[in-house]
Tab-separated table of N, CA and C and ligand atoms in Angstrom:
chain	number	residue	atom	x	y	z
Y	890	MET	N	0.843	-1.200	0.000
Y	890	MET	CA	0.000	0.000	0.000
Y	890	MET	C	0.885	1.259	0.000
Y	891	ILE	N	0.344	2.327	-0.516
Y	891	ILE	CA	1.132	3.562	-0.625
Y	891	ILE	C	0.940	4.449	0.607
Y	892	SER	N	1.894	5.353	0.790
Y	892	SER	CA	1.803	6.275	1.931
Y	892	SER	C	0.701	7.307	1.676
Y	893	LYS	N	0.227	7.921	2.759
Y	893	LYS	CA	-0.808	8.956	2.618
Y	893	LYS	C	-0.256	10.144	1.829
Y	894	LYS	N	1.041	10.417	2.024
Y	894	LYS	CA	1.674	11.532	1.310
Y	894	LYS	C	1.661	11.283	-0.206
Y	895	LEU	N	2.005	10.046	-0.593
Y	895	LEU	CA	2.007	9.726	-2.024
Y	895	LEU	C	0.575	9.716	-2.568
Y	896	ALA	N	-0.359	9.201	-1.789
Y	896	ALA	CA	-1.771	9.171	-2.230
Y	896	ALA	C	-2.268	10.590	-2.503
Y	897	LYS	N	-1.907	11.515	-1.628
Y	897	LYS	CA	-2.331	12.918	-1.800
Y	897	LYS	C	-1.700	13.500	-3.068
Y	898	ALA	N	-0.402	13.203	-3.257
Y	898	ALA	CA	0.311	13.739	-4.435
Y	898	ALA	C	-0.247	13.140	-5.732
Y	899	ILE	N	-0.616	11.864	-5.712
Y	899	ILE	CA	-1.200	11.246	-6.920
Y	899	ILE	C	-2.583	11.846	-7.175
Y	900	ASN	N	-3.320	12.075	-6.091
Y	900	ASN	CA	-4.633	12.723	-6.237
Y	900	ASN	C	-4.481	14.097	-6.914
Y	901	ASP	N	-3.466	14.846	-6.497
Y	901	ASP	CA	-3.190	16.156	-7.126
Y	901	ASP	C	-2.780	15.982	-8.592
Y	902	GLN	N	-2.031	14.925	-8.850
Y	902	GLN	CA	-1.579	14.668	-10.231
Y	902	GLN	C	-2.767	14.370	-11.143
Y	903	ILE	N	-3.773	13.691	-10.625
Y	903	ILE	CA	-4.986	13.403	-11.408
Y	903	ILE	C	-5.612	14.726	-11.849
Y	904	ASN	N	-5.672	15.670	-10.941
Y	904	ASN	CA	-6.217	16.990	-11.284
Y	904	ASN	C	-5.336	17.681	-12.330
Y	905	ALA	N	-4.020	17.550	-12.178
Y	905	ALA	CA	-3.083	18.182	-13.127
Y	905	ALA	C	-3.244	17.581	-14.525
Y	906	GLU	N	-3.468	16.271	-14.585
Y	906	GLU	CA	-3.652	15.632	-15.902
Y	906	GLU	C	-4.963	16.095	-16.536
Y	907	MET	N	-5.999	16.262	-15.709
Y	907	MET	CA	-7.275	16.755	-16.236
Y	907	MET	C	-7.143	18.214	-16.683
Y	908	TRP	N	-6.323	18.968	-15.947
Y	908	TRP	CA	-6.070	20.356	-16.369
Y	908	TRP	C	-5.332	20.367	-17.710
Y	909	SER	N	-4.358	19.458	-17.864
Y	909	SER	CA	-3.634	19.339	-19.142
Y	909	SER	C	-4.619	19.021	-20.263
Y	910	ALA	N	-5.536	18.093	-20.001
Y	910	ALA	CA	-6.537	17.720	-21.008
Y	910	ALA	C	-7.341	18.958	-21.417
Y	911	TYR	N	-7.734	19.730	-20.425
Y	911	TYR	CA	-8.528	20.938	-20.660
Y	911	TYR	C	-7.723	21.983	-21.450
Y	912	LEU	N	-6.447	22.114	-21.102
Y	912	LEU	CA	-5.568	23.053	-21.814
Y	912	LEU	C	-5.473	22.683	-23.291
Y	913	TYR	N	-5.265	21.397	-23.577
Y	913	TYR	CA	-5.093	20.980	-24.974
Y	913	TYR	C	-6.413	21.024	-25.737
Y	914	LEU	N	-7.514	20.789	-25.042
Y	914	LEU	CA	-8.820	20.935	-25.696
Y	914	LEU	C	-9.049	22.405	-26.061
Y	915	SER	N	-8.603	23.296	-25.177
Y	915	SER	CA	-8.721	24.727	-25.426
Y	915	SER	C	-7.848	25.141	-26.617
Y	916	MET	N	-6.619	24.625	-26.672
Y	916	MET	CA	-5.751	24.919	-27.828
Y	916	MET	C	-6.402	24.400	-29.107
Y	917	SER	N	-7.004	23.214	-29.021
Y	917	SER	CA	-7.664	22.610	-30.177
Y	917	SER	C	-8.777	23.520	-30.711
Y	918	GLN	N	-9.537	24.108	-29.793
Y	918	GLN	CA	-10.639	25.001	-30.210
Y	918	GLN	C	-10.104	26.255	-30.890
Y	919	ASP	N	-9.092	26.861	-30.264
Y	919	ASP	CA	-8.543	28.110	-30.796
Y	919	ASP	C	-7.904	27.883	-32.173
Y	920	ILE	N	-7.196	26.773	-32.296
Y	920	ILE	CA	-6.489	26.491	-33.555
Y	920	ILE	C	-7.493	26.121	-34.660
Y	921	TYR	N	-8.594	25.518	-34.269
Y	921	TYR	CA	-9.655	25.228	-35.249
Y	921	TYR	C	-10.171	26.537	-35.858
Y	922	VAL	N	-10.413	27.498	-34.978
Y	922	VAL	CA	-10.927	28.796	-35.434
Y	922	VAL	C	-9.900	29.498	-36.334
Y	923	LYS	N	-8.614	29.245	-36.058
Y	923	LYS	CA	-7.559	29.850	-36.900
Y	923	LYS	C	-7.496	29.192	-38.282
Y	924	GLY	N	-8.207	28.079	-38.456
Y	924	GLY	CA	-8.274	27.449	-39.774
Y	924	GLY	C	-7.402	26.227	-39.968
Y	925	PHE	N	-6.699	25.816	-38.903
Y	925	PHE	CA	-5.812	24.655	-39.042
Y	925	PHE	C	-6.480	23.422	-38.413
Y	926	ARG	N	-7.274	22.750	-39.211
Y	926	ARG	CA	-8.067	21.636	-38.671
Y	926	ARG	C	-7.219	20.436	-38.281
Y	927	GLY	N	-6.114	20.227	-39.006
Y	927	GLY	CA	-5.239	19.097	-38.691
Y	927	GLY	C	-4.547	19.297	-37.350
Y	928	ILE	N	-4.033	20.488	-37.111
Y	928	ILE	CA	-3.346	20.783	-35.838
Y	928	ILE	C	-4.366	20.758	-34.707
Y	929	SER	N	-5.570	21.259	-34.995
Y	929	SER	CA	-6.660	21.206	-34.013
Y	929	SER	C	-6.956	19.752	-33.638
Y	930	HIS	N	-6.991	18.890	-34.631
Y	930	HIS	CA	-7.222	17.454	-34.393
Y	930	HIS	C	-6.100	16.865	-33.538
Y	931	TRP	N	-4.868	17.249	-33.834
Y	931	TRP	CA	-3.710	16.741	-33.086
Y	931	TRP	C	-3.874	17.071	-31.590
Y	932	PHE	N	-4.325	18.292	-31.308
Y	932	PHE	CA	-4.513	18.677	-29.901
Y	932	PHE	C	-5.717	17.969	-29.282
Y	933	LYS	N	-6.686	17.616	-30.112
Y	933	LYS	CA	-7.824	16.871	-29.565
Y	933	LYS	C	-7.383	15.454	-29.152
Y	934	VAL	N	-6.487	14.879	-29.934
Y	934	VAL	CA	-5.931	13.572	-29.560
Y	934	VAL	C	-5.117	13.721	-28.269
Y	935	GLN	N	-4.402	14.819	-28.168
Y	935	GLN	CA	-3.609	15.099	-26.957
Y	935	GLN	C	-4.535	15.198	-25.737
Y	936	PHE	N	-5.686	15.816	-25.939
Y	936	PHE	CA	-6.721	15.924	-24.893
Y	936	PHE	C	-7.155	14.525	-24.432
Y	937	LEU	N	-7.365	13.627	-25.380
Y	937	LEU	CA	-7.768	12.251	-25.037
Y	937	LEU	C	-6.665	11.545	-24.256
Y	938	GLU	N	-5.424	11.764	-24.686
Y	938	GLU	CA	-4.283	11.119	-24.001
Y	938	GLU	C	-4.181	11.573	-22.549
Y	939	GLU	N	-4.379	12.866	-22.322
Y	939	GLU	CA	-4.261	13.387	-20.952
Y	939	GLU	C	-5.348	12.807	-20.048
Y	940	GLN	N	-6.541	12.634	-20.612
Y	940	GLN	CA	-7.607	11.999	-19.827
Y	940	GLN	C	-7.229	10.557	-19.493
Y	941	ALA	N	-6.581	9.896	-20.450
Y	941	ALA	CA	-6.131	8.519	-20.208
Y	941	ALA	C	-5.088	8.498	-19.083
Y	942	HIS	N	-4.209	9.505	-19.045
Y	942	HIS	CA	-3.211	9.563	-17.966
Y	942	HIS	C	-3.905	9.639	-16.601
Y	943	ALA	N	-4.955	10.456	-16.537
Y	943	ALA	CA	-5.708	10.559	-15.284
Y	943	ALA	C	-6.325	9.201	-14.936
Y	944	ALA	N	-6.860	8.518	-15.942
Y	944	ALA	CA	-7.496	7.206	-15.708
Y	944	ALA	C	-6.489	6.181	-15.193
Y	945	ILE	N	-5.275	6.231	-15.710
Y	945	ILE	CA	-4.225	5.292	-15.258
Y	945	ILE	C	-3.935	5.530	-13.767
Y	946	LEU	N	-3.843	6.804	-13.404
Y	946	LEU	CA	-3.560	7.153	-11.991
Y	946	LEU	C	-4.738	6.759	-11.091
Y	947	ILE	N	-5.956	6.937	-11.584
Y	947	ILE	CA	-7.145	6.555	-10.807
Y	947	ILE	C	-7.131	5.038	-10.559
Y	948	ASN	N	-6.823	4.277	-11.606
Y	948	ASN	CA	-6.764	2.811	-11.439
Y	948	ASN	C	-5.731	2.424	-10.387
Y	949	TYR	N	-4.596	3.120	-10.397
Y	949	TYR	CA	-3.554	2.796	-9.415
Y	949	TYR	C	-4.019	3.115	-7.996
Y	950	MET	N	-4.697	4.240	-7.846
Y	950	MET	CA	-5.246	4.593	-6.522
Y	950	MET	C	-6.197	3.490	-6.052
Y	951	HIS	N	-7.042	3.014	-6.943
Y	951	HIS	CA	-7.973	1.940	-6.568
Y	951	HIS	C	-7.211	0.683	-6.143
Y	952	SER	N	-6.159	0.364	-6.886
Y	952	SER	CA	-5.377	-0.843	-6.558
Y	952	SER	C	-4.748	-0.728	-5.176
Y	953	GLN	N	-4.579	0.510	-4.714
Y	953	GLN	CA	-3.947	0.750	-3.418
Y	953	GLN	C	-4.983	1.070	-2.335
Y	954	ASP	N	-6.241	0.821	-2.648
Y	954	ASP	CA	-7.344	1.055	-1.705
Y	954	ASP	C	-7.400	2.516	-1.246
Y	955	GLU	N	-7.081	3.420	-2.201
Y	955	GLU	CA	-7.129	4.854	-1.891
Y	955	GLU	C	-8.306	5.496	-2.608
Y	956	ARG	N	-8.949	6.430	-1.942
Y	956	ARG	CA	-10.085	7.131	-2.517
Y	956	ARG	C	-9.608	8.346	-3.325
Y	957	VAL	N	-10.148	8.498	-4.516
Y	957	VAL	CA	-9.816	9.663	-5.353
Y	957	VAL	C	-10.828	10.770	-5.054
Y	958	ILE	N	-10.297	11.944	-4.746
Y	958	ILE	CA	-11.173	13.104	-4.509
Y	958	ILE	C	-10.982	14.060	-5.683
Y	959	LEU	N	-12.015	14.198	-6.500
Y	959	LEU	CA	-11.888	15.066	-7.676
Y	959	LEU	C	-12.062	16.525	-7.279
Y	960	ALA	N	-11.054	17.321	-7.601
Y	960	ALA	CA	-11.074	18.764	-7.293
Y	960	ALA	C	-11.514	19.522	-8.552
Y	961	PRO	N	-11.937	20.780	-8.392
Y	961	PRO	CA	-12.295	21.571	-9.589
Y	961	PRO	C	-11.104	21.717	-10.532
Y	962	ILE	N	-11.399	21.799	-11.816
Y	962	ILE	CA	-10.346	22.001	-12.815
Y	962	ILE	C	-10.232	23.509	-13.054
Y	963	ALA	N	-9.036	24.035	-12.842
Y	963	ALA	CA	-8.828	25.490	-12.953
Y	963	ALA	C	-9.008	25.958	-14.403
Y	964	LYS	N	-9.316	27.235	-14.515
Y	964	LYS	CA	-9.505	27.891	-15.812
Y	964	LYS	C	-8.251	27.757	-16.679
Y	965	VAL	N	-8.452	27.650	-17.983
Y	965	VAL	CA	-7.303	27.611	-18.901
Y	965	VAL	C	-7.367	28.785	-19.865
Y	966	GLN	N	-6.219	29.087	-20.457
Y	966	GLN	CA	-6.155	30.127	-21.487
Y	966	GLN	C	-7.032	29.697	-22.668
Y	967	THR	N	-7.651	30.657	-23.347
Y	967	THR	CA	-8.556	30.284	-24.442
Y	967	THR	C	-8.101	30.788	-25.818
Y	968	GLU	N	-7.089	31.650	-25.822
Y	968	GLU	CA	-6.615	32.175	-27.114
Y	968	GLU	C	-5.104	32.273	-27.136
Y	969	TRP	N	-4.524	31.957	-28.295
Y	969	TRP	CA	-3.083	32.110	-28.503
Y	969	TRP	C	-2.886	32.954	-29.747
Y	970	LYS	N	-1.848	33.797	-29.693
Y	970	LYS	CA	-1.622	34.703	-30.826
Y	970	LYS	C	-1.330	33.899	-32.102
Y	971	THR	N	-0.469	32.909	-31.956
Y	971	THR	CA	-0.108	32.081	-33.113
Y	971	THR	C	-0.072	30.611	-32.698
Y	972	VAL	N	-0.026	29.732	-33.690
Y	972	VAL	CA	0.109	28.294	-33.417
Y	972	VAL	C	1.449	28.044	-32.703
Y	973	LEU	N	2.490	28.756	-33.134
Y	973	LEU	CA	3.795	28.607	-32.479
Y	973	LEU	C	3.694	28.906	-30.983
Y	974	ASP	N	2.945	29.942	-30.627
Y	974	ASP	CA	2.781	30.270	-29.197
Y	974	ASP	C	2.124	29.120	-28.435
Y	975	ALA	N	1.152	28.464	-29.062
Y	975	ALA	CA	0.498	27.316	-28.411
Y	975	ALA	C	1.512	26.184	-28.228
Y	976	PHE	N	2.309	25.906	-29.256
Y	976	PHE	CA	3.326	24.852	-29.146
Y	976	PHE	C	4.329	25.180	-28.030
Y	977	LYS	N	4.727	26.453	-27.949
Y	977	LYS	CA	5.691	26.859	-26.910
Y	977	LYS	C	5.091	26.660	-25.524
Y	978	ASP	N	3.813	27.028	-25.358
Y	978	ASP	CA	3.151	26.844	-24.062
Y	978	ASP	C	3.031	25.361	-23.722
Y	979	GLN	N	2.790	24.566	-24.752
Y	979	GLN	CA	2.705	23.114	-24.527
Y	979	GLN	C	4.039	22.577	-23.994
Y	980	LEU	N	5.126	23.008	-24.631
Y	980	LEU	CA	6.451	22.540	-24.194
Y	980	LEU	C	6.721	22.941	-22.748
Y	981	GLU	N	6.448	24.201	-22.427
Y	981	GLU	CA	6.682	24.665	-21.046
Y	981	GLU	C	5.808	23.897	-20.065
Y	982	HIS	N	4.554	23.645	-20.459
Y	982	HIS	CA	3.648	22.906	-19.579
Y	982	HIS	C	4.149	21.478	-19.353
Y	983	GLU	N	4.601	20.825	-20.411
Y	983	GLU	CA	5.071	19.437	-20.269
Y	983	GLU	C	6.316	19.366	-19.379
Y	984	LYS	N	7.144	20.401	-19.420
Y	984	LYS	CA	8.315	20.431	-18.516
Y	984	LYS	C	7.840	20.466	-17.069
Y	985	LYS	N	6.767	21.221	-16.810
Y	985	LYS	CA	6.213	21.293	-15.448
Y	985	LYS	C	5.648	19.936	-15.026
Y	986	VAL	N	4.969	19.279	-15.966
Y	986	VAL	CA	4.406	17.955	-15.654
Y	986	VAL	C	5.540	16.977	-15.330
Y	987	THR	N	6.619	17.049	-16.083
Y	987	THR	CA	7.775	16.182	-15.827
Y	987	THR	C	8.279	16.396	-14.394
Y	988	ALA	N	8.372	17.649	-13.983
Y	988	ALA	CA	8.837	17.947	-12.618
Y	988	ALA	C	7.867	17.356	-11.585
Y	989	MET	N	6.575	17.389	-11.876
Y	989	MET	CA	5.582	16.823	-10.958
Y	989	MET	C	5.722	15.299	-10.853
Y	990	ILE	N	5.950	14.659	-11.991
Y	990	ILE	CA	6.138	13.186	-11.991
Y	990	ILE	C	7.418	12.844	-11.223
Y	991	ASN	N	8.466	13.631	-11.450
Y	991	ASN	CA	9.714	13.410	-10.712
Y	991	ASN	C	9.476	13.521	-9.208
Y	992	ASN	N	8.648	14.469	-8.825
Y	992	ASN	CA	8.320	14.642	-7.404
Y	992	ASN	C	7.606	13.403	-6.835
Y	993	LEU	N	6.710	12.826	-7.638
Y	993	LEU	CA	6.024	11.597	-7.197
Y	993	LEU	C	7.059	10.477	-6.972
Y	994	CYS	N	8.009	10.395	-7.878
Y	994	CYS	CA	9.073	9.375	-7.742
Y	994	CYS	C	9.923	9.637	-6.499
Y	995	ASP	N	10.190	10.919	-6.214
Y	995	ASP	CA	10.976	11.262	-5.012
Y	995	ASP	C	10.256	10.786	-3.746
Y	996	ILE	N	8.935	10.981	-3.721
Y	996	ILE	CA	8.162	10.539	-2.548
Y	996	ILE	C	8.234	9.007	-2.439
Y	997	ALA	N	8.024	8.326	-3.569
Y	997	ALA	CA	8.075	6.855	-3.572
Y	997	ALA	C	9.458	6.369	-3.132
Y	998	ASP	N	10.509	7.072	-3.572
Y	998	ASP	CA	11.891	6.721	-3.172
Y	998	ASP	C	12.039	6.809	-1.658
Y	999	LYS	N	11.585	7.931	-1.106
Y	999	LYS	CA	11.715	8.148	0.340
Y	999	LYS	C	10.915	7.108	1.118
Y	1000	ASP	N	9.794	6.684	0.543
Y	1000	ASP	CA	8.958	5.661	1.185
Y	1000	ASP	C	9.543	4.248	1.017
Y	1001	GLY	N	10.565	4.133	0.168
Y	1001	GLY	CA	11.077	2.788	-0.154
Y	1001	GLY	C	10.012	1.973	-0.881
Y	1002	ASP	N	9.172	2.668	-1.642
Y	1002	ASP	CA	7.999	2.056	-2.287
Y	1002	ASP	C	8.359	1.646	-3.723
Y	1003	ARG	N	8.807	0.406	-3.869
Y	1003	ARG	CA	9.277	-0.062	-5.188
Y	1003	ARG	C	8.133	-0.233	-6.176
Y	1004	ALA	N	6.986	-0.668	-5.682
Y	1004	ALA	CA	5.831	-0.876	-6.580
Y	1004	ALA	C	5.434	0.448	-7.236
Y	1005	SER	N	5.399	1.504	-6.442
Y	1005	SER	CA	5.001	2.805	-7.004
Y	1005	SER	C	6.050	3.315	-7.987
Y	1006	ASN	N	7.320	3.096	-7.662
Y	1006	ASN	CA	8.358	3.506	-8.603
Y	1006	ASN	C	8.232	2.763	-9.933
Y	1007	ASN	N	7.940	1.465	-9.855
Y	1007	ASN	CA	7.714	0.692	-11.090
Y	1007	ASN	C	6.544	1.265	-11.866
Y	1008	PHE	N	5.472	1.539	-11.154
Y	1008	PHE	CA	4.272	2.088	-11.783
Y	1008	PHE	C	4.584	3.435	-12.452
Y	1009	LEU	N	5.335	4.277	-11.741
Y	1009	LEU	CA	5.618	5.631	-12.240
Y	1009	LEU	C	6.607	5.654	-13.402
Y	1010	ALA	N	7.352	4.547	-13.572
Y	1010	ALA	CA	8.341	4.496	-14.662
Y	1010	ALA	C	7.670	4.736	-16.018
Y	1011	TRP	N	6.445	4.266	-16.169
Y	1011	TRP	CA	5.723	4.480	-17.443
Y	1011	TRP	C	5.545	5.992	-17.702
Y	1012	PHE	N	5.249	6.733	-16.650
Y	1012	PHE	CA	5.042	8.184	-16.789
Y	1012	PHE	C	6.364	8.904	-17.084
Y	1013	ILE	N	7.448	8.402	-16.505
Y	1013	ILE	CA	8.769	8.985	-16.787
Y	1013	ILE	C	9.066	8.875	-18.289
Y	1014	ASP	N	8.845	7.671	-18.845
Y	1014	ASP	CA	9.081	7.456	-20.279
Y	1014	ASP	C	8.134	8.306	-21.120
Y	1015	GLU	N	6.890	8.388	-20.681
Y	1015	GLU	CA	5.881	9.163	-21.412
Y	1015	GLU	C	6.292	10.636	-21.496
Y	1016	GLN	N	6.836	11.161	-20.398
Y	1016	GLN	CA	7.228	12.578	-20.392
Y	1016	GLN	C	8.409	12.845	-21.325
Y	1017	VAL	N	9.306	11.853	-21.478
Y	1017	VAL	CA	10.402	12.026	-22.441
Y	1017	VAL	C	9.802	12.218	-23.828
Y	1018	GLU	N	8.813	11.397	-24.160
Y	1018	GLU	CA	8.147	11.500	-25.469
Y	1018	GLU	C	7.383	12.819	-25.612
Y	1019	GLU	N	6.683	13.210	-24.563
Y	1019	GLU	CA	5.883	14.447	-24.620
Y	1019	GLU	C	6.772	15.656	-24.874
Y	1020	GLU	N	7.888	15.723	-24.148
Y	1020	GLU	CA	8.789	16.875	-24.319
Y	1020	GLU	C	9.454	16.855	-25.693
Y	1021	GLU	N	9.844	15.662	-26.137
Y	1021	GLU	CA	10.504	15.547	-27.440
Y	1021	GLU	C	9.561	16.011	-28.555
Y	1022	GLU	N	8.315	15.544	-28.491
Y	1022	GLU	CA	7.341	15.895	-29.534
Y	1022	GLU	C	6.993	17.391	-29.482
Y	1023	ALA	N	6.805	17.919	-28.275
Y	1023	ALA	CA	6.474	19.348	-28.150
Y	1023	ALA	C	7.626	20.199	-28.698
Y	1024	LEU	N	8.857	19.808	-28.397
Y	1024	LEU	CA	10.025	20.548	-28.899
Y	1024	LEU	C	10.100	20.474	-30.422
Y	1025	ARG	N	9.810	19.297	-30.983
Y	1025	ARG	CA	9.821	19.135	-32.443
Y	1025	ARG	C	8.819	20.103	-33.083
Y	1026	LEU	N	7.644	20.205	-32.485
Y	1026	LEU	CA	6.615	21.081	-33.050
Y	1026	LEU	C	7.022	22.551	-32.954
Y	1027	VAL	N	7.652	22.929	-31.838
Y	1027	VAL	CA	8.147	24.307	-31.693
Y	1027	VAL	C	9.179	24.590	-32.792
Y	1028	ARG	N	10.134	23.679	-32.939
Y	1028	ARG	CA	11.192	23.874	-33.947
Y	1028	ARG	C	10.625	23.983	-35.356
Y	1029	HIS	N	9.685	23.081	-35.680
Y	1029	HIS	CA	9.101	23.109	-37.026
Y	1029	HIS	C	8.354	24.415	-37.265
Y	1030	ALA	N	7.539	24.815	-36.279
Y	1030	ALA	CA	6.757	26.048	-36.452
Y	1030	ALA	C	7.688	27.261	-36.551
Y	1031	GLU	N	8.810	27.224	-35.827
Y	1031	GLU	CA	9.782	28.328	-35.917
Y	1031	GLU	C	10.394	28.396	-37.311
Y	1032	MET	N	10.729	27.229	-37.856
Y	1032	MET	CA	11.338	27.188	-39.199
Y	1032	MET	C	10.347	27.655	-40.258
Y	1033	ILE	N	9.082	27.266	-40.077
Y	1033	ILE	CA	8.035	27.626	-41.049
Y	1033	ILE	C	7.768	29.130	-41.019
Y	1034	GLY	N	7.757	29.702	-39.818
Y	1034	GLY	CA	7.500	31.144	-39.685
Y	1034	GLY	C	6.152	31.522	-40.269
Y	1035	ASP	N	6.161	32.547	-41.134
Y	1035	ASP	CA	4.905	33.031	-41.739
Y	1035	ASP	C	4.616	32.363	-43.082
Y	1036	HIS	N	5.373	31.333	-43.411
Y	1036	HIS	CA	5.213	30.664	-44.705
Y	1036	HIS	C	3.968	29.769	-44.668
Y	1037	ILE	N	2.901	30.217	-45.301
Y	1037	ILE	CA	1.613	29.518	-45.192
Y	1037	ILE	C	1.681	28.099	-45.778
Y	1038	GLY	N	2.490	27.943	-46.846
Y	1038	GLY	CA	2.625	26.607	-47.451
Y	1038	GLY	C	3.159	25.591	-46.448
Y	1039	GLY	N	4.142	26.037	-45.660
Y	1039	GLY	CA	4.724	25.163	-44.631
Y	1039	GLY	C	3.699	24.811	-43.567
Y	1040	MET	N	2.916	25.797	-43.172
Y	1040	MET	CA	1.890	25.560	-42.150
Y	1040	MET	C	0.833	24.576	-42.650
Y	1041	ILE	N	0.507	24.687	-43.940
Y	1041	ILE	CA	-0.492	23.768	-44.514
Y	1041	ILE	C	0.062	22.338	-44.520
Y	1042	MET	N	1.356	22.210	-44.784
Y	1042	MET	CA	1.968	20.867	-44.755
Y	1042	MET	C	1.968	20.297	-43.341
Y	1043	LEU	N	2.310	21.150	-42.371
Y	1043	LEU	CA	2.315	20.697	-40.970
Y	1043	LEU	C	0.894	20.317	-40.539
Y	1044	ASP	N	-0.065	21.120	-40.991
Y	1044	ASP	CA	-1.473	20.855	-40.669
Y	1044	ASP	C	-1.894	19.486	-41.198
Y	1045	LYS	N	-1.441	19.175	-42.397
Y	1045	LYS	CA	-1.787	17.889	-43.013
Y	1045	LYS	C	-1.152	16.736	-42.229
Y	1046	GLU	N	0.119	16.921	-41.879
Y	1046	GLU	CA	0.839	15.866	-41.139
Y	1046	GLU	C	0.160	15.598	-39.794
Y	1047	LEU	N	-0.123	16.654	-39.055
Y	1047	LEU	CA	-0.666	16.472	-37.694
Y	1047	LEU	C	-2.121	15.992	-37.725
Y	1048	GLY	N	-2.792	16.264	-38.831
Y	1048	GLY	CA	-4.179	15.815	-38.975
Y	1048	GLY	C	-4.305	14.310	-39.095
Y	1049	ALA	N	-3.186	13.648	-39.377
Y	1049	ALA	CA	-3.215	12.185	-39.548
Y	1049	ALA	C	-3.004	11.436	-38.232
Y	1050	ARG	N	-2.824	12.169	-37.145
Y	1050	ARG	CA	-2.554	11.502	-35.866
Y	1050	ARG	C	-3.731	10.624	-35.434
Y	1051	GLU	N	-3.406	9.431	-34.982
Y	1051	GLU	CA	-4.435	8.516	-34.472
Y	1051	GLU	C	-4.281	8.370	-32.965
Y	1052	TYR	N	-5.396	8.224	-32.305
Y	1052	TYR	CA	-5.352	7.988	-30.850
Y	1052	TYR	C	-5.124	6.503	-30.588
Y	1053	HIS	N	-4.169	6.216	-29.726
Y	1053	HIS	CA	-3.929	4.841	-29.297
Y	1053	HIS	C	-4.088	4.784	-27.783
Y	1054	THR	N	-4.859	3.825	-27.323
Y	1054	THR	CA	-5.028	3.669	-25.874
Y	1054	THR	C	-3.664	3.381	-25.240
Y	1055	PRO	N	-3.248	4.159	-24.225
Y	1055	PRO	CA	-1.948	3.893	-23.592
Y	1055	PRO	C	-1.878	2.478	-23.013
Y	1056	SER	N	-0.705	1.872	-23.091
Y	1056	SER	CA	-0.563	0.456	-22.705
Y	1056	SER	C	-1.079	0.130	-21.286
Y	1057	PRO	N	-0.922	1.001	-20.265
Y	1057	PRO	CA	-1.432	0.613	-18.938
Y	1057	PRO	C	-2.954	0.443	-18.898
Y	1058	LEU	N	-3.667	0.958	-19.908
Y	1058	LEU	CA	-5.132	0.839	-19.917
Y	1058	LEU	C	-5.606	-0.325	-20.780
Y	1059	LYS	N	-4.654	-1.002	-21.440
Y	1059	LYS	CA	-5.066	-2.100	-22.327
Y	1059	LYS	C	-5.320	-3.369	-21.533
K	2333	MG	MG1	0.008	13.762	-19.142
C-alpha cells in the first residue's frame, strides 16, 4: 500500500492531468478557429491522451485502496496569438508535468515504495516522449514562420494523428 503523502500527491496529479486535457482541448478550439483543422485534431488527440493519464492514476489509486477526490479544474487560457505560441506553451507545460512526476518518484523513493516507482516508470518514459514531440513542433513552427505553405503541410501531417489507448489501460 502507498503512503498517505504519495496518495495525496497522486490525487493532485490526477487533477493536473485533467487540467492538461482541458488546456489541450482549449488549444484545439482556438487552432480550429484559426483554420488549421489538422493541428486542431492533433490537440484533440492530446486531450484524449491526458484523460487517459488521469485514468491510469485513478486505477492505481484503486489498486492501493485509496479514494480519489476530484477537485475543480482550474480555468485555462482560451486564445493564442499564433500556433507557435500554443506549441511553446505546450512545451513549457510538459516540462512542469515532468517535474511533478519526478516529485512523485521522489516521494516513492523516500517511502522505499518499489511498486510505485515501477508504476511511475511508465510516466517517466511518457514525459520524455511528450517533451521531445512538443520541442519538435516548436522547432518546425519556428522554421516555417509566416510561410503559409509550410503551415499547410504541418497541418496535413498532424491531422493524420491517431489515438492509441496507452498500454497501462489495455
Ligand atoms: Mg500527461
